[in-house]
Tab-separated table of C-alpha atoms in Angstrom:
chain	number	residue	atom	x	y	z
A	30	UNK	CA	81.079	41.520	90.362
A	31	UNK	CA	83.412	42.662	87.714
A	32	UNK	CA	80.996	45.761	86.342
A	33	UNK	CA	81.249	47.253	90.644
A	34	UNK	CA	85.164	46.524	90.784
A	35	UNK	CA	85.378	48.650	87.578
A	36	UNK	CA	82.598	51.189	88.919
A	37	UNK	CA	84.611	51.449	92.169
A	38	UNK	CA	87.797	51.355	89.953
A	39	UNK	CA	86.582	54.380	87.704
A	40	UNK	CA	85.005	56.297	91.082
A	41	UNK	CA	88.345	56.024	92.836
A	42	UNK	CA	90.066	57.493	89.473
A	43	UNK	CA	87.489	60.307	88.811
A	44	UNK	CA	88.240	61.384	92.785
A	45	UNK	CA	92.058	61.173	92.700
A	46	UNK	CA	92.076	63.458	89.537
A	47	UNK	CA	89.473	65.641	90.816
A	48	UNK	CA	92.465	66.568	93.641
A	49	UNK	CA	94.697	67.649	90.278
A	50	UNK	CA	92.237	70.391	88.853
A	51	UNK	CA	93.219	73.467	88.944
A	52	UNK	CA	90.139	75.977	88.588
A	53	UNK	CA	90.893	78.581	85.672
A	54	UNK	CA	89.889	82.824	85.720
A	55	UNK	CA	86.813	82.955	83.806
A	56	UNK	CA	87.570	84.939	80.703
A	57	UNK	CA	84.936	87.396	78.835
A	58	UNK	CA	84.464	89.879	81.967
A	59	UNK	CA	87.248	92.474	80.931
A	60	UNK	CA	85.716	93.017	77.468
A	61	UNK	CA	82.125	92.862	78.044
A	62	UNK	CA	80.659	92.946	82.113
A	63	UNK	CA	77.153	93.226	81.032
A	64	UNK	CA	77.217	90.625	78.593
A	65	UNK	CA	79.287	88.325	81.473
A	66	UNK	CA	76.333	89.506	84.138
A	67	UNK	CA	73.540	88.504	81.491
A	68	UNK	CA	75.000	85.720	80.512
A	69	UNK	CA	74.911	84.084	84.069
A	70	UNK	CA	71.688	83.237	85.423
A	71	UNK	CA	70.634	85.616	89.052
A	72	UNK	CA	73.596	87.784	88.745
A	73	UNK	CA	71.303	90.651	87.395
A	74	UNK	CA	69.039	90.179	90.224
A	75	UNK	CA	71.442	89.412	92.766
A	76	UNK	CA	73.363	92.931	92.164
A	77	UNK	CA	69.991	94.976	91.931
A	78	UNK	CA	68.728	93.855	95.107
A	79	UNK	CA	72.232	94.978	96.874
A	80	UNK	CA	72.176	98.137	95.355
A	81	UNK	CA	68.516	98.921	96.638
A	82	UNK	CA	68.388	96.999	100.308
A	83	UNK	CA	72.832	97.601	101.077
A	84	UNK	CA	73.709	101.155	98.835
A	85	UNK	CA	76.530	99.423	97.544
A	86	UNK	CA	77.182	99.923	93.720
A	87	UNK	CA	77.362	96.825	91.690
A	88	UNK	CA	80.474	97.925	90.192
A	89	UNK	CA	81.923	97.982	93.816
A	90	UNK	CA	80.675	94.506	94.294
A	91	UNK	CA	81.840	92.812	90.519
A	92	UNK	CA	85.196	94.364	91.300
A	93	UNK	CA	85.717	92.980	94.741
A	94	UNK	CA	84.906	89.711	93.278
A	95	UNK	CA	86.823	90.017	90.540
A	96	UNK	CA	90.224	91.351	92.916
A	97	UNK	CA	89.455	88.421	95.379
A	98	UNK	CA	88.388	84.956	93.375
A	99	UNK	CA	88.381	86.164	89.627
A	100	UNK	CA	84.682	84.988	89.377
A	101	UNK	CA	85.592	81.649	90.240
A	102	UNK	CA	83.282	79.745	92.983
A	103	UNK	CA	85.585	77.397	94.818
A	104	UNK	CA	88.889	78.788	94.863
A	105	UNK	CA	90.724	78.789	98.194
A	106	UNK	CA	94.056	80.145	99.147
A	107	UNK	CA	97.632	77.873	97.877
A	108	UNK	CA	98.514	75.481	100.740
A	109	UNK	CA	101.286	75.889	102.630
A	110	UNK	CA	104.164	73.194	103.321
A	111	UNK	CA	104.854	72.382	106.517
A	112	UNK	CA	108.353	70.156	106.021
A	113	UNK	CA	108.529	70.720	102.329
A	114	UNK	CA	106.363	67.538	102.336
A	115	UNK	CA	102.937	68.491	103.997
A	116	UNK	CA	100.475	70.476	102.245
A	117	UNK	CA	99.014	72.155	105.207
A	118	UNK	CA	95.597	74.654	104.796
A	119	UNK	CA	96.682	77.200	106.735
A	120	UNK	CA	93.894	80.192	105.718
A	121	UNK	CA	90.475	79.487	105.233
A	122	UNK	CA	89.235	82.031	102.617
A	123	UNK	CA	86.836	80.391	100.390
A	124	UNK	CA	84.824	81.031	97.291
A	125	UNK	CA	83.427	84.045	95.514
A	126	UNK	CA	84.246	86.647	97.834
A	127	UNK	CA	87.247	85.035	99.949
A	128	UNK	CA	85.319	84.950	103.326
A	129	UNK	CA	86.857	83.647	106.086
A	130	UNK	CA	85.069	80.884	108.153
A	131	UNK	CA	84.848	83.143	111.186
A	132	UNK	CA	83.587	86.020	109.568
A	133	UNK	CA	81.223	83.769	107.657
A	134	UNK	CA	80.132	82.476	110.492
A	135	UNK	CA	79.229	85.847	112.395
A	136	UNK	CA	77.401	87.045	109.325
A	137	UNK	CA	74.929	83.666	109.563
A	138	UNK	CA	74.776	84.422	113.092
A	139	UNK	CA	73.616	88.081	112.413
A	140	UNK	CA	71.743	87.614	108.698
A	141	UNK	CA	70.709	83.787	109.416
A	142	UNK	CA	69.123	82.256	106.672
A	143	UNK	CA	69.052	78.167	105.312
A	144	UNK	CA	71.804	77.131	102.858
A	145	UNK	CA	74.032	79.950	102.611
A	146	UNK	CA	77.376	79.285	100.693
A	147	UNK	CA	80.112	81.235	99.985
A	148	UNK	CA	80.034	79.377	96.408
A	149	UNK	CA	76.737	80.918	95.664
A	150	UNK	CA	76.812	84.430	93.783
A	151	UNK	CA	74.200	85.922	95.116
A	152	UNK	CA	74.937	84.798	98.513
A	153	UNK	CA	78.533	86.484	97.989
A	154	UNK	CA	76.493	89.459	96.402
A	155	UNK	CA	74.243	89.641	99.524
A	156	UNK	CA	77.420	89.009	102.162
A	157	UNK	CA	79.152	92.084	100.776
A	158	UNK	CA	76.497	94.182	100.462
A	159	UNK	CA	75.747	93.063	104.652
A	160	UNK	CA	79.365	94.052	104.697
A	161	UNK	CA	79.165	96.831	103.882
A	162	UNK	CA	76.370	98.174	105.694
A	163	UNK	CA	78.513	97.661	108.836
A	164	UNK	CA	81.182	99.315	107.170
A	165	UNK	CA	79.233	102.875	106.566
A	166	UNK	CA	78.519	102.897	110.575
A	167	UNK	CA	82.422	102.835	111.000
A	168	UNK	CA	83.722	104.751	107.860
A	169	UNK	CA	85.310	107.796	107.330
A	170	UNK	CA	83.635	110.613	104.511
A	171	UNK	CA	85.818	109.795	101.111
A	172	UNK	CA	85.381	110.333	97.034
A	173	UNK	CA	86.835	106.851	96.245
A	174	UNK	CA	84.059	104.801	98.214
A	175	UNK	CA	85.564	101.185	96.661
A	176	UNK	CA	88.903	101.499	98.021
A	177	UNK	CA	88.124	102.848	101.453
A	178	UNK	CA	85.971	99.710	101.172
A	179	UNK	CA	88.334	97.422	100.164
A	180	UNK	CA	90.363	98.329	102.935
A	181	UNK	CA	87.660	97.436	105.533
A	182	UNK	CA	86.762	94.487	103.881
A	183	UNK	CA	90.282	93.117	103.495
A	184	UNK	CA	91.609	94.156	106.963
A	185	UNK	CA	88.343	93.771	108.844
A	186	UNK	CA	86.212	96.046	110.493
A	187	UNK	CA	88.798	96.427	113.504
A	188	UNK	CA	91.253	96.313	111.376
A	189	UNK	CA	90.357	99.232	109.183
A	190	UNK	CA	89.478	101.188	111.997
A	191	UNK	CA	92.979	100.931	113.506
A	192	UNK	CA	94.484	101.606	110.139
A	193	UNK	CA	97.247	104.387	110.093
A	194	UNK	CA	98.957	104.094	106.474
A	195	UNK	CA	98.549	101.538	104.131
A	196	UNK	CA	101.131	99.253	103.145
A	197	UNK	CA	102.000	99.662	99.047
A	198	UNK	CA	100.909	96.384	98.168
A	199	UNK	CA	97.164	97.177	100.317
A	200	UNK	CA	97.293	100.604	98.553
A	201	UNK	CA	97.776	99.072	95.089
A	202	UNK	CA	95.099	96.408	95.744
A	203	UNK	CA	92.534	99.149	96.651
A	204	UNK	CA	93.300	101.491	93.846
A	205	UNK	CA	92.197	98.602	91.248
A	206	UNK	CA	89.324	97.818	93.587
A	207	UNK	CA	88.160	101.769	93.030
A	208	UNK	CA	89.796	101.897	88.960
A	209	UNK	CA	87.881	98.586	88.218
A	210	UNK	CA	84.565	99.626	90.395
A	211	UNK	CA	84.373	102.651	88.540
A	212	UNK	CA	84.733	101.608	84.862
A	213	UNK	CA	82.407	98.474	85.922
A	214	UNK	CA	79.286	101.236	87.454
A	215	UNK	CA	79.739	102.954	83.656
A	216	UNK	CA	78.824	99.701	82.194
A	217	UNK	CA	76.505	98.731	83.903
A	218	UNK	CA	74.635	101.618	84.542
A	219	UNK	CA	73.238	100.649	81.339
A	220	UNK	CA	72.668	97.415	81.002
A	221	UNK	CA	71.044	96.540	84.851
């Protein structure tokens, strides 16, 4: 009786500091992308097959990652406080690529497929590259291709088609997106 009190003991413990982890950037990526591509299993793959079926560079696609989760699979959005007291989820981006549930939810409904997660690289991979797909029917001609993207995929579909000047903060956002897309395509031109 004493070993399942402490097994329930220690379970309770582990879950309580589980709450109290805070997820770190992954670090390597900004001196070497190949060697952080290689290095994780399906990434290759993943960013081959959404250059070939979407058109979408895997530059574009490692920096959008990058801009939105830092390579990190589980990171949401800080809580809000409702109170001061209350932590209170009030946005419901989630992993990789910061999808919301709703437009999550309308790419299973269009691209259905069995155990999709928005944890899973190459799910993310293959959710941006869907992205933008339906971005290029709605798109305007441009030379910097990741940050007309970024707009749309920040702002939404609607959103970017409604879009009469960008804010500085949306503007400075995008222009990494495009700096960070191109000097990831050199790379990687190479090495995929």
């Amino acid at each position: 009786m004493k070993a399942v009190i402490r097994c329930i003991k220690f379970s309770l413990a582990t879950f309580l500091l589980a709450g109290c982890v805070v997820e770190e950037p992954v670090a390597g990526y900004e001196k070497d992308i190949c060697q952080f591509v290689h290095s994780h299993r399906g990434w290759k793959n993943a960013l081959r097959k959404a250059e070939r079926h979407y058109g979408i560079t895997p530059g574009t696609v490692m920096s959008v990652i990058y801009h939105e989760s830092s390579f990190r699979s589980h990171v949401r959005p800080p809580r809000d406080w409702v109170l001061g007291v209350f932590p209170v989820r009030t946005r419901t981006e989630y992993g990789y690529g910061q999808v919301k549930d709703i437009t999550w939810q309308w790419y299973l409904e269009k691209d259905p497929g069995l155990f999709r997660s928005r944890t899973s690289f190459s799910d993310t991979v293959r959710f941006i590259g869907w992205y933008y797909q339906h971005y290029k029917k709605v798109s305007r001609e441009t030379n910097q291709p990741a940050y007309d993207f970024y707009l749309a995929y920040h702002e939404g579909l609607g959103g970017y088609q409604r879009l009469t000047a960008v804010n500085d903060w949306l503007h400075k956002k995008s222009s990494s997106v495009q700096k960070v897309a191109d000097e990831f395509d050199l790379v990687l031109r190479d090495c995929l």
